[in-house]
Each structure stands twice: as C-alpha cells, then as structure tokens.
C-alpha cells in the first residue's frame, strides 16, 4: 500500500510542476502583454503630443522658422554689397517670407524679425508688394511715372534696402497695421523717410527703408 502511495505521489509531482510552470508562463505572458500595452499607450500619447506641438509650431512659429531659413540660406551677416545700384548679385538677395519679394540679405533678415512680431499682433504677415528692383525694372517704372518713381540707379529699391507695403492696405497711413509699423519698425532697423511721411515733400507712407546698414541712398 505504501509503495502504491509513494508511486502515486511520485507520478503527481511532474503534473504539479507542469501546472505551476503553466501558471508561471501565463503570468509572465500577461505581464509582458500589460507592458506592451502600456508602452503602446505611452508611445501613442507621445505621438499625439508631438503632433500637437508640430501643429502649434506651424501656427505660431512659422515666421521664426522662415527667418532661420534666411539666415541659413543667405549671407545675412558680415559685409554686404552696396552696389552697383540695380545690379546686385543674386547671391546677395533673399526672398521675404510671405511675399517672395527680394531684399539684400541683411535687410531681409531684419524684415523677417519684424514680421515675427507683426504676426503676433495681427495674425498674418504685412502685405508687401515691392522690394528689390533691377536697373531695368526701375527704368521702366520711372518712365511710366517719373514724378513718383526715382530715376534708375538712385533708388534704395536698387540696393535691396527698401520695400513698399500694399498701398490700399497696410501701407495706408492711419490703419492699425501702419500705426504698428510707425511705432515698431525702427526697432528692427526699418524707417519711413521724412519725405515719405504724411505731410512730407513726397508722401509715400507705404515706402519703408532699411536704415540700420547706413549705406542707403539718402
């Protein structure tokens, strides 16, 4: 009888071990599955946060990113060419974010910084319709309106140091955008010449010049 009992216990031990191993394996599998689900949830949450951050950057940081692009793509630091008027090399010119008009690299970078704060105030870029003009472009415009447009070779547009805001919009004196420009543009090296101011000798309140370089046409 004792021998039979011993044999039965001996036979049962592998079965118990097997059951215990199955339970251990099941617990380990459950723990692994729980860890996988937790990691998946963490990654999903991280991705959602990243997408939200990217969306916020697209909305609020576009101007900053475009200014940094100007700095990276154009030689906006160091010596800048001061002529020939209307014949600046293409390498010296950079496109202004939002409008595509070109300015000399240092002026473009300064204008892009101005646009960052303008965008914070108005939710958009200022409306720009004119920047650098080649000698030929200046000659054509002067021929069409000699009383308003400077002769070729004498304009700050030809140095890439002037731009015009849209005359029927942001360039109109008295608008909120123009008032903002009048108050803030000098902080970025841009100014409205005295002759172009309302009441000046030739009022052009839309015409702004980059004065920080000190090498524009007076």
PDB file of C-alpha atoms in Angstrom:
ATOM      1  CA  UNK A   1       0.000   0.000   0.000  1.00  0.00           C
ATOM      2  CA  UNK A   2       2.786   2.342   0.962  1.00  0.00           C
ATOM      3  CA  UNK A   3       4.596   1.565  -2.254  1.00  0.00           C
ATOM      4  CA  UNK A   4       1.453   2.372  -4.244  1.00  0.00           C
ATOM      5  CA  UNK A   5       1.067   5.732  -2.428  1.00  0.00           C
ATOM      6  CA  UNK A   6       4.699   6.625  -2.997  1.00  0.00           C
ATOM      7  CA  UNK A   7       4.357   5.778  -6.640  1.00  0.00           C
ATOM      8  CA  UNK A   8       1.227   7.923  -6.947  1.00  0.00           C
ATOM      9  CA  UNK A   9       2.919  10.909  -5.295  1.00  0.00           C
ATOM     10  CA  UNK A  10       5.951  10.487  -7.493  1.00  0.00           C
ATOM     11  CA  UNK A  11       3.754  10.390 -10.552  1.00  0.00           C
ATOM     12  CA  UNK A  12       1.856  13.505  -9.411  1.00  0.00           C
ATOM     13  CA  UNK A  13       4.951  15.659  -8.901  1.00  0.00           C
ATOM     14  CA  UNK A  14       5.629  16.217 -12.642  1.00  0.00           C
ATOM     15  CA  UNK A  15       1.985  17.099 -13.141  1.00  0.00           C
ATOM     16  CA  UNK A  16       2.094  19.683 -10.331  1.00  0.00           C
ATOM     17  CA  UNK A  17       5.336  21.097 -11.680  1.00  0.00           C
ATOM     18  CA  UNK A  18       3.811  21.327 -15.143  1.00  0.00           C
ATOM     19  CA  UNK A  19       0.722  23.127 -13.829  1.00  0.00           C
ATOM     20  CA  UNK A  20       2.862  25.524 -11.832  1.00  0.00           C
ATOM     21  CA  UNK A  21       5.043  26.185 -14.874  1.00  0.00           C
ATOM     22  CA  UNK A  22       1.966  26.830 -16.996  1.00  0.00           C
ATOM     23  CA  UNK A  23       0.709  29.287 -14.412  1.00  0.00           C
ATOM     24  CA  UNK A  24       4.100  30.989 -14.271  1.00  0.00           C
ATOM     25  CA  UNK A  25       4.235  31.158 -18.046  1.00  0.00           C
ATOM     26  CA  UNK A  26       0.705  32.566 -18.177  1.00  0.00           C
ATOM     27  CA  UNK A  27       1.564  35.184 -15.556  1.00  0.00           C
ATOM     28  CA  UNK A  28       4.718  36.144 -17.439  1.00  0.00           C
ATOM     29  CA  UNK A  29       2.769  36.391 -20.689  1.00  0.00           C
ATOM     30  CA  UNK A  30       0.124  38.542 -19.019  1.00  0.00           C
ATOM     31  CA  UNK A  31       2.802  40.808 -17.540  1.00  0.00           C
ATOM     32  CA  UNK A  32       4.513  41.088 -20.936  1.00  0.00           C
ATOM     33  CA  UNK A  33       1.204  41.900 -22.630  1.00  0.00           C
ATOM     34  CA  UNK A  34       0.463  44.520 -19.997  1.00  0.00           C
ATOM     35  CA  UNK A  35       3.914  46.058 -20.511  1.00  0.00           C
ATOM     36  CA  UNK A  36       3.432  46.077 -24.293  1.00  0.00           C
ATOM     37  CA  UNK A  37       0.059  47.789 -23.953  1.00  0.00           C
ATOM     38  CA  UNK A  38       1.494  50.340 -21.530  1.00  0.00           C
ATOM     39  CA  UNK A  39       4.385  51.107 -23.911  1.00  0.00           C
ATOM     40  CA  UNK A  40       1.979  51.364 -26.841  1.00  0.00           C
ATOM     41  CA  UNK A  41      -0.190  53.781 -24.876  1.00  0.00           C
ATOM     42  CA  UNK A  42       2.889  55.807 -23.912  1.00  0.00           C
ATOM     43  CA  UNK A  43       4.070  55.993 -27.498  1.00  0.00           C
ATOM     44  CA  UNK A  44       0.609  56.937 -28.738  1.00  0.00           C
ATOM     45  CA  UNK A  45       0.407  59.686 -26.147  1.00  0.00           C
ATOM     46  CA  UNK A  46       3.893  60.890 -27.096  1.00  0.00           C
ATOM     47  CA  UNK A  47       2.965  60.907 -30.775  1.00  0.00           C
ATOM     48  CA  UNK A  48      -0.191  62.881 -30.053  1.00  0.00           C
ATOM     49  CA  UNK A  49       1.838  65.369 -28.028  1.00  0.00           C
ATOM     50  CA  UNK A  50       4.374  65.613 -30.863  1.00  0.00           C
ATOM     51  CA  UNK A  51       1.673  66.197 -33.434  1.00  0.00           C
ATOM     52  CA  UNK A  52       0.076  68.853 -31.250  1.00  0.00           C
ATOM     53  CA  UNK A  53       3.452  70.516 -30.771  1.00  0.00           C
ATOM     54  CA  UNK A  54       4.115  70.372 -34.507  1.00  0.00           C
ATOM     55  CA  UNK A  55       0.730  71.910 -35.183  1.00  0.00           C
ATOM     56  CA  UNK A  56       1.404  74.670 -32.676  1.00  0.00           C
ATOM     57  CA  UNK A  57       4.772  75.334 -34.295  1.00  0.00           C
ATOM     58  CA  UNK A  58       3.177  75.523 -37.714  1.00  0.00           C
ATOM     59  CA  UNK A  59       0.696  78.080 -36.440  1.00  0.00           C
ATOM     60  CA  UNK A  60       2.859  80.150 -34.123  1.00  0.00           C
ATOM     61  CA  UNK A  61       6.430  79.513 -35.172  1.00  0.00           C
ATOM     62  CA  UNK A  62       6.299  79.715 -38.949  1.00  0.00           C
ATOM     63  CA  UNK A  63       7.817  83.190 -39.042  1.00  0.00           C
ATOM     64  CA  UNK A  64      10.681  82.139 -36.777  1.00  0.00           C
ATOM     65  CA  UNK A  65      11.413  79.085 -38.922  1.00  0.00           C
ATOM     66  CA  UNK A  66      11.406  81.157 -42.100  1.00  0.00           C
ATOM     67  CA  UNK A  67      13.737  83.752 -40.583  1.00  0.00           C
ATOM     68  CA  UNK A  68      16.131  80.972 -39.595  1.00  0.00           C
ATOM     69  CA  UNK A  69      15.925  79.713 -43.171  1.00  0.00           C
ATOM     70  CA  UNK A  70      17.015  83.153 -44.400  1.00  0.00           C
ATOM     71  CA  UNK A  71      19.961  83.117 -42.024  1.00  0.00           C
ATOM     72  CA  UNK A  72      20.933  79.616 -43.162  1.00  0.00           C
ATOM     73  CA  UNK A  73      20.470  80.183 -46.893  1.00  0.00           C
ATOM     74  CA  UNK A  74      21.717  83.770 -47.264  1.00  0.00           C
ATOM     75  CA  UNK A  75      24.804  85.618 -46.095  1.00  0.00           C
ATOM     76  CA  UNK A  76      22.879  87.999 -43.822  1.00  0.00           C
ATOM     77  CA  UNK A  77      25.903  88.644 -41.612  1.00  0.00           C
ATOM     78  CA  UNK A  78      29.183  90.326 -42.429  1.00  0.00           C
ATOM     79  CA  UNK A  79      29.894  92.767 -45.234  1.00  0.00           C
ATOM     80  CA  UNK A  80      27.034  93.446 -47.628  1.00  0.00           C
ATOM     81  CA  UNK A  81      27.307  94.803 -51.192  1.00  0.00           C
ATOM     82  CA  UNK A  82      26.389  98.489 -51.530  1.00  0.00           C
ATOM     83  CA  UNK A  83      26.089  98.446 -55.317  1.00  0.00           C
ATOM     84  CA  UNK A  84      26.009  98.727 -58.198  1.00  0.00           C
ATOM     85  CA  UNK A  85      22.514 100.097 -57.747  1.00  0.00           C
ATOM     86  CA  UNK A  86      20.045  97.834 -59.519  1.00  0.00           C
ATOM     87  CA  UNK A  87      22.711  95.277 -60.303  1.00  0.00           C
ATOM     88  CA  UNK A  88      23.249  93.387 -57.050  1.00  0.00           C
ATOM     89  CA  UNK A  89      24.365  89.778 -57.477  1.00  0.00           C
ATOM     90  CA  UNK A  90      21.676  87.162 -56.970  1.00  0.00           C
ATOM     91  CA  UNK A  91      23.706  85.706 -54.100  1.00  0.00           C
ATOM     92  CA  UNK A  92      23.199  88.951 -52.143  1.00  0.00           C
ATOM     93  CA  UNK A  93      19.397  88.813 -52.333  1.00  0.00           C
ATOM     94  CA  UNK A  94      16.929  86.830 -50.238  1.00  0.00           C
ATOM     95  CA  UNK A  95      13.184  86.348 -50.618  1.00  0.00           C
ATOM     96  CA  UNK A  96      10.997  87.885 -47.930  1.00  0.00           C
ATOM     97  CA  UNK A  97       8.745  85.302 -46.235  1.00  0.00           C
ATOM     98  CA  UNK A  98       5.112  85.584 -47.228  1.00  0.00           C
ATOM     99  CA  UNK A  99       5.563  87.836 -50.250  1.00  0.00           C
ATOM    100  CA  UNK A 100       8.500  86.486 -52.214  1.00  0.00           C
ATOM    101  CA  UNK A 101       9.895  89.947 -52.967  1.00  0.00           C
ATOM    102  CA  UNK A 102      13.660  90.159 -52.596  1.00  0.00           C
ATOM    103  CA  UNK A 103      15.837  92.290 -50.333  1.00  0.00           C
ATOM    104  CA  UNK A 104      19.528  92.400 -49.587  1.00  0.00           C
ATOM    105  CA  UNK A 105      20.288  89.596 -47.151  1.00  0.00           C
ATOM    106  CA  UNK A 106      20.737  91.715 -44.012  1.00  0.00           C
ATOM    107  CA  UNK A 107      17.580  93.718 -44.749  1.00  0.00           C
ATOM    108  CA  UNK A 108      15.626  90.532 -45.434  1.00  0.00           C
ATOM    109  CA  UNK A 109      16.703  89.007 -42.128  1.00  0.00           C
ATOM    110  CA  UNK A 110      15.761  92.179 -40.238  1.00  0.00           C
ATOM    111  CA  UNK A 111      12.398  92.346 -42.011  1.00  0.00           C
ATOM    112  CA  UNK A 112      11.728  88.693 -41.149  1.00  0.00           C
ATOM    113  CA  UNK A 113      12.330  89.502 -37.463  1.00  0.00           C
ATOM    114  CA  UNK A 114       9.885  92.409 -37.757  1.00  0.00           C
ATOM    115  CA  UNK A 115       7.323  90.080 -39.329  1.00  0.00           C
ATOM    116  CA  UNK A 116       7.526  87.726 -36.348  1.00  0.00           C
ATOM    117  CA  UNK A 117       6.131  90.391 -34.033  1.00  0.00           C
ATOM    118  CA  UNK A 118       3.766  91.800 -36.650  1.00  0.00           C
ATOM    119  CA  UNK A 119       2.300  88.311 -36.969  1.00  0.00           C
ATOM    120  CA  UNK A 120       1.831  88.089 -33.210  1.00  0.00           C
ATOM    121  CA  UNK A 121      -0.108  91.361 -33.308  1.00  0.00           C
ATOM    122  CA  UNK A 122      -2.233  90.747 -36.422  1.00  0.00           C
ATOM    123  CA  UNK A 123      -2.147  87.009 -37.061  1.00  0.00           C
ATOM    124  CA  UNK A 124      -0.686  87.446 -40.549  1.00  0.00           C
ATOM    125  CA  UNK A 125       2.263  88.868 -42.444  1.00  0.00           C
ATOM    126  CA  UNK A 126       2.265  92.520 -43.534  1.00  0.00           C
ATOM    127  CA  UNK A 127       1.194  92.924 -47.148  1.00  0.00           C
ATOM    128  CA  UNK A 128       4.298  93.661 -49.255  1.00  0.00           C
ATOM    129  CA  UNK A 129       4.191  94.304 -52.998  1.00  0.00           C
ATOM    130  CA  UNK A 130       7.638  95.644 -53.884  1.00  0.00           C
ATOM    131  CA  UNK A 131      11.240  95.105 -52.854  1.00  0.00           C
ATOM    132  CA  UNK A 132      14.489  94.964 -54.811  1.00  0.00           C
ATOM    133  CA  UNK A 133      14.290  96.347 -58.340  1.00  0.00           C
ATOM    134  CA  UNK A 134      16.816  95.741 -61.053  1.00  0.00           C
ATOM    135  CA  UNK A 135      18.134  98.707 -63.016  1.00  0.00           C
ATOM    136  CA  UNK A 136      15.858  97.782 -65.915  1.00  0.00           C
ATOM    137  CA  UNK A 137      12.796  97.469 -63.689  1.00  0.00           C
ATOM    138  CA  UNK A 138      13.499 100.846 -62.117  1.00  0.00           C
ATOM    139  CA  UNK A 139      13.946 102.413 -65.548  1.00  0.00           C
ATOM    140  CA  UNK A 140      10.629 101.036 -66.741  1.00  0.00           C
ATOM    141  CA  UNK A 141       8.772 102.215 -63.637  1.00  0.00           C
ATOM    142  CA  UNK A 142      10.408 105.646 -63.780  1.00  0.00           C
ATOM    143  CA  UNK A 143       9.428 106.064 -67.434  1.00  0.00           C
ATOM    144  CA  UNK A 144       5.837 105.266 -66.557  1.00  0.00           C
ATOM    145  CA  UNK A 145       5.661 107.602 -63.554  1.00  0.00           C
ATOM    146  CA  UNK A 146       8.646 109.996 -63.423  1.00  0.00           C
ATOM    147  CA  UNK A 147       7.010 112.212 -60.823  1.00  0.00           C
ATOM    148  CA  UNK A 148       6.732 109.379 -58.305  1.00  0.00           C
ATOM    149  CA  UNK A 149       9.461 106.864 -59.136  1.00  0.00           C
ATOM    150  CA  UNK A 150      13.154 107.738 -58.744  1.00  0.00           C
ATOM    151  CA  UNK A 151      15.456 107.522 -61.795  1.00  0.00           C
ATOM    152  CA  UNK A 152      17.276 104.191 -62.194  1.00  0.00           C
ATOM    153  CA  UNK A 153      20.492 103.978 -60.213  1.00  0.00           C
ATOM    154  CA  UNK A 154      19.258 106.355 -57.499  1.00  0.00           C
ATOM    155  CA  UNK A 155      16.678 104.311 -55.585  1.00  0.00           C
ATOM    156  CA  UNK A 156      17.104 102.291 -52.409  1.00  0.00           C
ATOM    157  CA  UNK A 157      14.998  99.650 -54.116  1.00  0.00           C
ATOM    158  CA  UNK A 158      18.018  99.136 -56.353  1.00  0.00           C
ATOM    159  CA  UNK A 159      20.153  98.400 -53.289  1.00  0.00           C
ATOM    160  CA  UNK A 160      17.654  95.927 -51.866  1.00  0.00           C
ATOM    161  CA  UNK A 161      17.146  98.248 -48.902  1.00  0.00           C
ATOM    162  CA  UNK A 162      13.570  99.394 -49.498  1.00  0.00           C
ATOM    163  CA  UNK A 163      10.168  97.790 -49.768  1.00  0.00           C
ATOM    164  CA  UNK A 164       6.636  99.013 -50.320  1.00  0.00           C
ATOM    165  CA  UNK A 165       3.633  97.858 -48.363  1.00  0.00           C
ATOM    166  CA  UNK A 166       0.352  97.416 -50.221  1.00  0.00           C
ATOM    167  CA  UNK A 167      -0.821 100.959 -50.864  1.00  0.00           C
ATOM    168  CA  UNK A 168      -4.520 100.209 -50.370  1.00  0.00           C
ATOM    169  CA  UNK A 169      -3.926  98.215 -47.188  1.00  0.00           C
ATOM    170  CA  UNK A 170      -1.071  98.130 -44.704  1.00  0.00           C
ATOM    171  CA  UNK A 171       0.705 100.989 -46.481  1.00  0.00           C
ATOM    172  CA  UNK A 172      -2.145 103.417 -45.927  1.00  0.00           C
ATOM    173  CA  UNK A 173      -1.447 105.898 -43.112  1.00  0.00           C
ATOM    174  CA  UNK A 174      -3.872 105.615 -40.228  1.00  0.00           C
ATOM    175  CA  UNK A 175      -4.546 101.895 -40.489  1.00  0.00           C
ATOM    176  CA  UNK A 176      -3.787  99.808 -37.414  1.00  0.00           C
ATOM    177  CA  UNK A 177      -1.050  97.956 -39.321  1.00  0.00           C
ATOM    178  CA  UNK A 178       0.584 101.198 -40.462  1.00  0.00           C
ATOM    179  CA  UNK A 179       0.405 102.608 -36.927  1.00  0.00           C
ATOM    180  CA  UNK A 180       2.093  99.463 -35.629  1.00  0.00           C
ATOM    181  CA  UNK A 181       4.817  99.842 -38.240  1.00  0.00           C
ATOM    182  CA  UNK A 182       5.293 103.509 -37.406  1.00  0.00           C
ATOM    183  CA  UNK A 183       5.754 102.679 -33.729  1.00  0.00           C
ATOM    184  CA  UNK A 184       7.812  99.493 -34.023  1.00  0.00           C
ATOM    185  CA  UNK A 185       9.708  99.325 -37.331  1.00  0.00           C
ATOM    186  CA  UNK A 186      12.691 101.415 -36.096  1.00  0.00           C
ATOM    187  CA  UNK A 187      13.401  98.722 -33.505  1.00  0.00           C
ATOM    188  CA  UNK A 188      14.242  96.386 -36.394  1.00  0.00           C
ATOM    189  CA  UNK A 189      16.300  98.900 -38.375  1.00  0.00           C
ATOM    190  CA  UNK A 190      13.451  99.971 -40.664  1.00  0.00           C
ATOM    191  CA  UNK A 191      12.113 103.517 -41.002  1.00  0.00           C
ATOM    192  CA  UNK A 192       9.851 105.687 -43.091  1.00  0.00           C
ATOM    193  CA  UNK A 193      11.942 108.513 -44.615  1.00  0.00           C
ATOM    194  CA  UNK A 194      10.867 112.045 -43.683  1.00  0.00           C
ATOM    195  CA  UNK A 195       9.991 112.869 -47.286  1.00  0.00           C
ATOM    196  CA  UNK A 196       7.687 109.829 -47.451  1.00  0.00           C
ATOM    197  CA  UNK A 197       5.832 110.510 -44.224  1.00  0.00           C
ATOM    198  CA  UNK A 198       2.326 112.000 -44.273  1.00  0.00           C
ATOM    199  CA  UNK A 199       2.914 115.735 -44.754  1.00  0.00           C
ATOM    200  CA  UNK A 200       6.370 115.122 -46.245  1.00  0.00           C
ATOM    201  CA  UNK A 201       7.631 116.533 -49.519  1.00  0.00           C
ATOM    202  CA  UNK A 202       6.523 113.412 -51.408  1.00  0.00           C
ATOM    203  CA  UNK A 203       4.182 111.381 -49.174  1.00  0.00           C
ATOM    204  CA  UNK A 204       4.580 107.657 -49.677  1.00  0.00           C
ATOM    205  CA  UNK A 205       3.515 106.145 -46.344  1.00  0.00           C
ATOM    206  CA  UNK A 206       3.917 102.668 -47.824  1.00  0.00           C
ATOM    207  CA  UNK A 207       7.650 103.099 -48.549  1.00  0.00           C
ATOM    208  CA  UNK A 208       9.961 101.704 -45.851  1.00  0.00           C
ATOM    209  CA  UNK A 209      13.759 101.634 -45.893  1.00  0.00           C
ATOM    210  CA  UNK A 210      16.329  99.586 -44.034  1.00  0.00           C
ATOM    211  CA  UNK A 211      18.409 102.271 -42.337  1.00  0.00           C
ATOM    212  CA  UNK A 212      20.458 100.147 -39.929  1.00  0.00           C
ATOM    213  CA  UNK A 213      23.151  99.396 -42.505  1.00  0.00           C
ATOM    214  CA  UNK A 214      23.976 103.068 -43.010  1.00  0.00           C
ATOM    215  CA  UNK A 215      24.703 102.667 -46.728  1.00  0.00           C
ATOM    216  CA  UNK A 216      21.379 103.517 -48.325  1.00  0.00           C
ATOM    217  CA  UNK A 217      20.828 106.382 -50.750  1.00  0.00           C
ATOM    218  CA  UNK A 218      19.844 109.488 -48.751  1.00  0.00           C
TER     219      UNK A 218
END
